[in-house]
Amino acid sequence: MTDFTKTRQQFHLPEGLIYLDGNSLGPMPVCAQAAAKRVIAEEWSKMLIGGWNKAGWMHLPMQLGDRIGRLIGAPAGSVVTGDTLSIKVYQALASALELNPDRKTVLSDNGNFPTDLYMADGLLKSLNGGHQLKVVDPEAVESHIDETIAVVMLTEVDYRSGRLHDMAAITGKAHSAGAVMIWDLAHSAGALPVDLAASNAEFAIGCTYKYLNGGPGAPAFIYVRPDLADKVRPALSGWLGHEAPFAFDLDYRPGAGVERMRVGTPPVIQMAVLDAALGVWDGVDMADIRTRSIELSQRFIELVEAGTDKAQLASPRDPAARGSQVSFRFAEGYAAMQALIAQNVVGDFRAPDIMRFGFCPLYNTLEDVAQAAGILCEIIETGSWDKPEFRKRQAVT
Ligand SMILES: *Cc1c(COP(=O)(O)O)cnc(C)c1O
């Protein structure tokens, strides 16, 4: 059984703050500070260029990939970290399209995070090969999978509503129609159990600054199914994905396996922090995470619905159809969220009217949930959100 009292102690949470936004940016694990200090003060400052060999910096992308792989059901050697998730979307889609050269349609849904759709659109335009991006309602994805679809590209958990796609069923449907499957696990990795190997999907991608707590700007990851990892062509053929980067050949030859999905110099300081943050997961069972996450989110829904009828549940009511977040619709959701944050309860807002709350069993407790729900209901019921300072829009919502 995972000891959640112990995991909570491993996070630095400001006194009195209830943090329900780890689905956007995970809080700082206590060990992150020492890890950043070590890499700067002991490695960079003392070893300089020697750090690449002596401190093992060059191997961090694969090592971190293996640590993440354990949390998403991917075998060792099938995941590599680097770049940002937007870049990994591009890489996965470019390679996926080449596996299905006779088909021209990429299928996604309108619950996907916009950058995934933007990156797909940009890639398809650059390919200039008559490709199209077909974006349908999440519920209609399965019925649109047919022999014209080259690639199905979806995010498992909807960033706004928390709605969960059925990974095994959709992947099965895609494969029976001859389509390649890409899963974005941005809101899945560290949020709920994922069995990537069992799904048989060709590609998966995700980020590490949400539920994996790697810090702002932490690197993304990409998974390529092991039987394909030596076959796919990396579209972003950077030198660190080359078979022999330090041969400095003028011709590109892809490296072995998923390591070919590396592009350029890894962000070593950020990776050292992520490595430390992933240590928090040692001894954590994803099944326990799921059980507790459902307990937290169910309690939140019950308490909010008991306290106000002015906000409407925007997430699936069935916990099995939801990731690790809950959203409520409220017309003045932006101002209400600012009022909530002013009372030390942090969630976030997604246009046009979604108040979003992430639940992370590693550090959120049932007491957090009860307090947060109480304050939220009071703000909504009394209208205390209705102040000019709460309506003022910031760059990041
Ligand atoms: C958070 C998120 C992103 C963010 O992409 P970055 O390149 O890391 O900024 C992309 N896709 C999805 C589905 C996300 O949830």
Coordinates of C-alpha atoms and ligand atoms in Angstrom, one line a residue:
M1 CA 0.0 0.0 0.0
T2 CA 1.4 3.4 -1.0
D3 CA 2.1 5.6 2.0
F4 CA 0.5 9.0 1.0
T5 CA 1.5 10.7 4.3
K6 CA 5.1 10.0 3.3
T7 CA 4.7 11.2 -0.3
R8 CA 3.1 14.4 0.9
Q9 CA 6.1 15.2 3.0
Q10 CA 8.3 15.0 -0.1
F11 CA 6.7 18.1 -1.5
H12 CA 7.3 21.7 -0.7
L13 CA 3.8 23.2 -0.4
P14 CA 3.6 26.8 1.0
E15 CA 1.9 26.9 4.4
G16 CA -1.8 27.1 4.2
L17 CA -2.0 26.6 0.4
I18 CA -4.4 24.0 -1.1
Y19 CA -2.9 23.2 -4.4
L20 CA -5.4 21.7 -7.0
D21 CA -3.4 22.6 -10.1
G22 CA -0.8 19.9 -10.3
N23 CA -2.5 18.9 -13.6
S24 CA -1.0 22.2 -15.0
L25 CA 2.3 22.5 -13.0
G26 CA 3.2 20.0 -10.3
P27 CA 4.5 21.5 -7.1
M28 CA 8.2 21.3 -6.2
P29 CA 9.4 18.1 -4.7
V30 CA 11.8 19.0 -1.8
C31 CA 14.6 17.0 -3.4
A32 CA 14.5 19.2 -6.5
Q33 CA 16.4 22.0 -4.9
A34 CA 19.3 19.8 -3.9
A35 CA 19.4 18.2 -7.3
A36 CA 19.6 21.6 -9.0
K37 CA 22.2 22.7 -6.6
R38 CA 24.3 19.5 -7.1
V39 CA 24.3 19.7 -10.9
I40 CA 25.3 23.4 -10.8
A41 CA 27.7 23.4 -7.9
E42 CA 29.3 20.0 -8.2
E43 CA 29.0 19.1 -11.8
W44 CA 28.8 22.1 -14.1
S45 CA 31.1 24.3 -12.0
K46 CA 33.7 21.7 -11.3
M47 CA 33.6 19.3 -14.3
L48 CA 32.6 21.8 -17.1
I49 CA 32.6 20.0 -20.4
G50 CA 33.7 16.8 -18.6
G51 CA 30.3 16.6 -17.1
W52 CA 28.9 15.0 -20.3
N53 CA 31.0 11.9 -19.6
K54 CA 31.9 12.1 -15.9
A55 CA 28.4 13.0 -14.6
G56 CA 26.6 11.0 -17.2
W57 CA 24.7 13.9 -18.6
M58 CA 24.6 12.3 -22.1
H59 CA 22.6 9.3 -20.8
L60 CA 20.0 11.3 -18.9
P61 CA 17.4 11.3 -21.8
M62 CA 17.2 7.5 -21.9
Q63 CA 17.6 7.0 -18.1
L64 CA 14.7 9.3 -17.5
G65 CA 12.7 7.6 -20.2
D66 CA 13.0 4.3 -18.4
R67 CA 11.9 5.8 -15.1
I68 CA 8.8 7.3 -16.9
G69 CA 8.3 4.0 -18.7
R70 CA 7.6 2.2 -15.5
L71 CA 4.7 4.6 -14.8
I72 CA 3.1 4.2 -18.2
G73 CA 3.5 0.5 -18.9
A74 CA 6.3 0.9 -21.4
P75 CA 9.3 -1.5 -21.4
A76 CA 12.8 -0.4 -20.7
G77 CA 14.5 1.3 -23.6
S78 CA 11.3 2.3 -25.3
V79 CA 10.9 5.9 -24.0
V80 CA 13.3 8.9 -24.4
T81 CA 13.0 12.4 -23.0
G82 CA 13.8 15.8 -24.5
D83 CA 12.3 18.9 -26.1
T84 CA 8.8 20.0 -25.4
L85 CA 5.5 18.1 -25.9
S86 CA 4.6 20.2 -29.0
I87 CA 7.9 19.0 -30.6
K88 CA 7.1 15.4 -29.7
V89 CA 3.7 15.7 -31.3
Y90 CA 5.4 16.7 -34.5
Q91 CA 7.9 13.9 -34.3
A92 CA 5.4 11.2 -33.6
L93 CA 3.0 12.4 -36.3
A94 CA 5.7 12.8 -38.9
S95 CA 7.0 9.2 -38.3
A96 CA 3.5 7.8 -38.1
L97 CA 2.4 9.2 -41.4
E98 CA 5.4 7.6 -43.1
L99 CA 4.2 4.2 -41.8
N100 CA 1.0 4.7 -43.8
P101 CA 2.1 6.6 -47.0
D102 CA -0.9 5.8 -49.1
R103 CA -3.4 7.5 -46.7
K104 CA -3.8 11.2 -46.2
T105 CA -6.1 11.8 -43.2
V106 CA -5.1 12.4 -39.6
L107 CA -8.1 12.0 -37.2
S108 CA -8.2 13.8 -33.9
D109 CA -10.9 15.4 -31.7
N110 CA -12.0 18.8 -30.6
G111 CA -11.2 17.9 -27.0
N112 CA -7.5 17.7 -27.9
F113 CA -5.2 20.4 -26.5
P114 CA -4.9 23.0 -29.3
T115 CA -1.1 22.8 -29.6
D116 CA -1.4 19.2 -30.8
L117 CA -3.8 20.3 -33.5
Y118 CA -1.7 23.3 -34.4
M119 CA 1.5 21.2 -34.7
A120 CA -0.4 18.7 -36.9
D121 CA -1.7 21.4 -39.1
G122 CA 1.8 22.9 -39.5
L123 CA 3.3 19.6 -40.3
L124 CA 0.6 18.6 -42.9
K125 CA 1.0 22.0 -44.6
S126 CA 4.8 21.5 -44.8
L127 CA 4.4 18.0 -46.2
N128 CA 2.4 19.6 -49.0
G129 CA 1.2 16.1 -50.0
G130 CA -2.6 16.6 -49.9
H131 CA -3.0 15.6 -46.2
Q132 CA -5.9 16.7 -44.1
L133 CA -6.6 17.0 -40.4
K134 CA -10.1 15.8 -39.5
V135 CA -11.3 17.0 -36.1
V136 CA -14.5 15.4 -34.7
D137 CA -16.3 15.3 -31.4
P138 CA -14.6 13.0 -28.9
E139 CA -17.7 10.7 -28.8
A140 CA -17.6 10.4 -32.6
V141 CA -13.9 9.4 -32.9
E142 CA -14.6 5.6 -33.1
S143 CA -17.3 6.0 -35.8
H144 CA -14.9 8.0 -38.0
I145 CA -12.1 5.4 -38.0
D146 CA -12.1 3.8 -41.4
E147 CA -9.8 2.7 -44.2
T148 CA -9.1 6.4 -45.2
I149 CA -7.5 7.2 -41.8
A150 CA -3.6 7.2 -41.8
V151 CA -3.2 8.2 -38.2
V152 CA -5.5 8.5 -35.1
M153 CA -3.9 11.1 -32.8
L154 CA -5.7 11.7 -29.5
T155 CA -5.0 12.9 -26.0
E156 CA -6.3 10.2 -23.5
V157 CA -7.6 12.7 -20.9
D158 CA -9.3 15.9 -22.1
Y159 CA -7.5 18.9 -20.6
R160 CA -10.8 20.7 -19.9
S161 CA -13.3 18.1 -18.8
G162 CA -11.1 15.3 -17.7
R163 CA -13.0 12.9 -20.0
L164 CA -11.1 9.7 -20.6
H165 CA -10.8 7.9 -23.9
D166 CA -10.8 4.1 -24.0
M167 CA -7.2 3.6 -25.0
A168 CA -7.5 -0.1 -25.7
A169 CA -10.7 0.0 -27.6
I170 CA -9.8 3.0 -29.8
T171 CA -6.3 1.6 -30.5
G172 CA -7.9 -1.8 -31.5
K173 CA -10.3 0.0 -33.8
A174 CA -7.5 2.0 -35.4
H175 CA -5.4 -1.1 -36.0
S176 CA -8.3 -3.1 -37.5
A177 CA -8.8 -0.2 -40.0
G178 CA -5.0 -0.1 -40.7
A179 CA -4.4 3.2 -39.0
V180 CA -1.4 4.1 -36.8
M181 CA -2.2 5.2 -33.2
I182 CA -0.6 8.1 -31.3
W183 CA -1.6 8.7 -27.7
D184 CA -0.8 12.0 -25.9
L185 CA -0.4 11.1 -22.2
A186 CA 0.0 14.7 -20.9
H187 CA -2.8 14.3 -18.4
S188 CA -2.3 10.5 -17.9
A189 CA 1.3 10.0 -16.9
G190 CA 1.4 10.0 -13.2
A191 CA -2.4 10.6 -13.0
L192 CA -3.7 7.1 -13.6
P193 CA -2.4 3.6 -14.6
V194 CA -1.5 3.4 -18.3
D195 CA -0.7 0.1 -20.0
L196 CA 1.0 1.3 -23.2
A197 CA 2.5 -2.1 -24.1
A198 CA -0.9 -3.8 -23.8
S199 CA -2.6 -1.1 -25.9
N200 CA -0.2 -1.9 -28.7
A201 CA -0.2 1.7 -29.8
E202 CA 2.7 2.7 -32.1
F203 CA 3.5 6.0 -30.4
A204 CA 2.9 7.9 -27.2
I205 CA 4.1 11.3 -26.0
G206 CA 3.6 13.3 -22.9
C207 CA 5.0 16.0 -20.7
T208 CA 6.7 15.9 -17.2
Y209 CA 5.8 19.2 -15.6
K210 CA 2.2 18.2 -14.8
Y211 CA 1.6 15.1 -12.7
L212 CA 5.3 14.1 -12.8
N213 CA 6.4 17.3 -11.1
G214 CA 9.5 17.9 -13.2
G215 CA 9.2 21.7 -12.9
P216 CA 8.4 24.5 -15.4
G217 CA 9.9 23.7 -18.7
A218 CA 10.7 20.1 -17.8
P219 CA 11.4 17.9 -20.9
A220 CA 8.7 15.9 -22.7
F221 CA 8.9 12.2 -23.6
I222 CA 8.2 10.0 -26.6
Y223 CA 7.5 6.3 -26.7
V224 CA 7.9 4.2 -29.9
R225 CA 6.7 0.6 -29.9
P226 CA 9.8 -1.5 -29.7
D227 CA 9.2 -3.4 -33.0
L228 CA 9.1 -0.1 -34.8
A229 CA 11.8 1.8 -33.0
D230 CA 14.6 0.7 -35.5
K231 CA 12.4 1.4 -38.5
V232 CA 10.8 4.8 -38.0
R233 CA 12.4 7.8 -39.7
P234 CA 12.9 10.7 -37.3
A235 CA 11.7 13.9 -39.1
L236 CA 13.7 16.1 -36.7
S237 CA 17.0 14.4 -37.6
G238 CA 19.2 16.2 -35.1
W239 CA 22.8 15.2 -34.3
L240 CA 22.0 13.6 -31.0
G241 CA 19.6 11.1 -32.7
H242 CA 22.4 10.2 -35.0
E243 CA 24.0 6.7 -34.8
A244 CA 27.4 8.3 -34.0
P245 CA 27.0 12.0 -33.1
F246 CA 30.7 12.4 -32.5
A247 CA 31.8 11.0 -35.8
F248 CA 30.5 14.3 -37.2
D249 CA 29.6 12.6 -40.5
L250 CA 28.0 14.8 -43.1
D251 CA 25.2 12.2 -43.7
Y252 CA 22.5 11.5 -41.2
R253 CA 22.1 7.9 -40.0
P254 CA 19.4 7.3 -37.3
G255 CA 20.6 5.9 -34.0
A256 CA 19.5 2.6 -32.5
G257 CA 15.9 2.3 -31.2
V258 CA 14.0 5.2 -29.7
E259 CA 17.2 7.1 -29.1
R260 CA 16.9 8.3 -32.7
M261 CA 14.1 10.5 -31.4
R262 CA 16.6 12.7 -29.6
V263 CA 17.2 16.0 -31.4
G264 CA 19.8 18.3 -29.8
T265 CA 21.6 19.1 -26.6
P266 CA 19.5 18.0 -23.5
P267 CA 18.6 20.5 -20.8
V268 CA 20.8 19.0 -18.1
I269 CA 19.8 21.1 -15.2
Q270 CA 16.1 20.5 -15.9
M271 CA 16.7 16.8 -16.3
A272 CA 18.5 16.6 -13.0
V273 CA 15.5 18.1 -11.4
L274 CA 13.2 15.7 -13.2
D275 CA 15.3 12.8 -12.2
A276 CA 15.0 13.8 -8.5
A277 CA 11.2 14.4 -8.9
L278 CA 10.8 10.9 -10.4
G279 CA 12.3 9.5 -7.2
V280 CA 9.1 10.4 -5.4
W281 CA 7.4 7.7 -7.4
D282 CA 9.7 4.9 -6.0
G283 CA 7.4 2.7 -4.0
V284 CA 4.2 4.3 -5.4
D285 CA 1.7 1.9 -6.9
M286 CA -0.3 3.4 -9.7
A287 CA -3.4 1.4 -8.7
D288 CA -3.3 3.1 -5.3
I289 CA -3.0 6.5 -7.0
R290 CA -6.1 5.7 -9.0
T291 CA -8.1 4.6 -6.0
R292 CA -7.2 7.6 -4.0
S293 CA -7.6 10.0 -6.9
I294 CA -11.2 8.7 -7.4
E295 CA -11.9 9.1 -3.7
L296 CA -10.7 12.7 -3.8
S297 CA -12.5 13.7 -6.9
Q298 CA -15.8 12.0 -5.9
R299 CA -15.7 13.8 -2.5
F300 CA -15.1 17.1 -4.3
I301 CA -18.0 16.7 -6.6
E302 CA -20.4 15.7 -3.8
L303 CA -19.4 18.6 -1.6
V304 CA -19.6 21.2 -4.4
E305 CA -22.9 19.9 -5.6
A306 CA -24.3 19.9 -2.0
G307 CA -23.1 23.5 -1.5
T308 CA -24.2 25.2 -4.7
D309 CA -26.4 24.7 -7.7
K310 CA -24.9 27.7 -9.5
A311 CA -22.0 25.7 -11.0
Q312 CA -22.5 22.7 -13.2
L313 CA -20.3 19.6 -13.3
A314 CA -18.4 19.7 -16.7
S315 CA -16.7 16.3 -16.1
P316 CA -18.1 12.9 -16.6
R317 CA -19.9 11.8 -13.5
D318 CA -18.7 8.2 -13.8
P319 CA -15.2 8.2 -12.3
A320 CA -14.2 5.4 -14.6
A321 CA -14.8 7.8 -17.5
R322 CA -12.6 10.6 -16.0
G323 CA -8.9 11.3 -15.5
S324 CA -7.6 12.8 -12.3
Q325 CA -9.4 16.2 -12.6
V326 CA -12.8 17.7 -12.1
S327 CA -14.2 20.7 -13.8
F328 CA -17.2 22.9 -13.1
R329 CA -18.9 25.3 -15.4
F330 CA -19.6 28.7 -14.1
A331 CA -20.3 31.7 -16.3
E332 CA -18.0 34.0 -14.2
G333 CA -15.5 31.2 -13.7
Y334 CA -12.5 33.4 -14.4
A335 CA -13.3 35.8 -11.6
A336 CA -14.5 33.1 -9.3
M337 CA -11.1 31.3 -9.7
Q338 CA -9.2 34.5 -8.9
A339 CA -11.3 34.9 -5.8
L340 CA -10.5 31.3 -4.9
I341 CA -6.8 31.8 -5.4
A342 CA -7.0 34.9 -3.2
Q343 CA -8.2 32.5 -0.5
N344 CA -5.2 30.2 -1.0
V345 CA -7.0 27.5 -3.0
V346 CA -5.3 27.1 -6.4
G347 CA -7.1 25.7 -9.4
D348 CA -7.2 27.2 -12.9
F349 CA -9.5 28.5 -15.5
R350 CA -10.0 27.4 -19.1
A351 CA -12.0 29.5 -21.5
P352 CA -14.9 30.0 -21.9
D353 CA -16.3 29.0 -18.4
I354 CA -14.4 26.1 -17.0
M355 CA -13.1 26.0 -13.4
R356 CA -10.6 23.2 -13.3
F357 CA -9.3 21.3 -10.3
G358 CA -6.6 18.6 -10.4
F359 CA -6.3 15.9 -7.8
C360 CA -2.9 14.4 -7.0
P361 CA -2.9 11.8 -4.2
L362 CA 0.9 12.3 -3.7
Y363 CA 0.1 15.5 -1.9
N364 CA -3.7 16.2 -1.9
T365 CA -5.7 15.0 1.1
L366 CA -9.4 14.6 1.8
E367 CA -9.1 17.6 4.2
D368 CA -7.8 19.7 1.3
V369 CA -10.8 18.7 -0.8
A370 CA -13.3 19.5 1.9
Q371 CA -11.8 23.0 2.6
A372 CA -11.5 23.8 -1.1
A373 CA -15.1 22.8 -1.8
G374 CA -16.3 24.8 1.1
I375 CA -14.5 28.0 0.0
L376 CA -15.6 27.6 -3.6
C377 CA -19.2 27.2 -2.7
E378 CA -19.1 30.2 -0.4
I379 CA -17.5 32.4 -3.2
I380 CA -20.2 31.3 -5.7
E381 CA -23.1 31.5 -3.3
T382 CA -22.2 34.9 -1.8
G383 CA -21.1 36.4 -5.2
S384 CA -17.8 37.5 -3.5
W385 CA -16.1 36.9 -6.8
D386 CA -17.7 40.0 -8.2
K387 CA -14.9 42.5 -7.8
P388 CA -12.8 44.4 -10.4
E389 CA -9.6 42.9 -9.1
F390 CA -10.9 39.4 -9.8
R391 CA -12.0 40.2 -13.3
K392 CA -8.6 41.5 -14.5
R393 CA -7.1 39.0 -17.0
Q394 CA -3.6 37.8 -16.6
A395 CA -1.4 36.2 -19.4
V396 CA -1.6 32.7 -17.9
T397 CA -5.1 31.7 -16.7
Ligands
LIG1 C1 0.1 20.5 -21.5 C2 -0.1 20.0 -22.9 C3 0.7 20.4 -23.9 C4 1.8 21.4 -23.7 O1 2.8 21.3 -24.7 P1 4.2 22.0 -24.5 O2 4.9 21.9 -25.7 O3 4.8 21.2 -23.3 O4 4.0 23.4 -24.1 C5 0.5 19.7 -25.1 N1 -0.5 18.8 -25.3 C6 -1.3 18.5 -24.3 C7 -2.3 17.4 -24.6 C8 -1.2 19.0 -23.1 O5 -2.0 18.7 -22.1

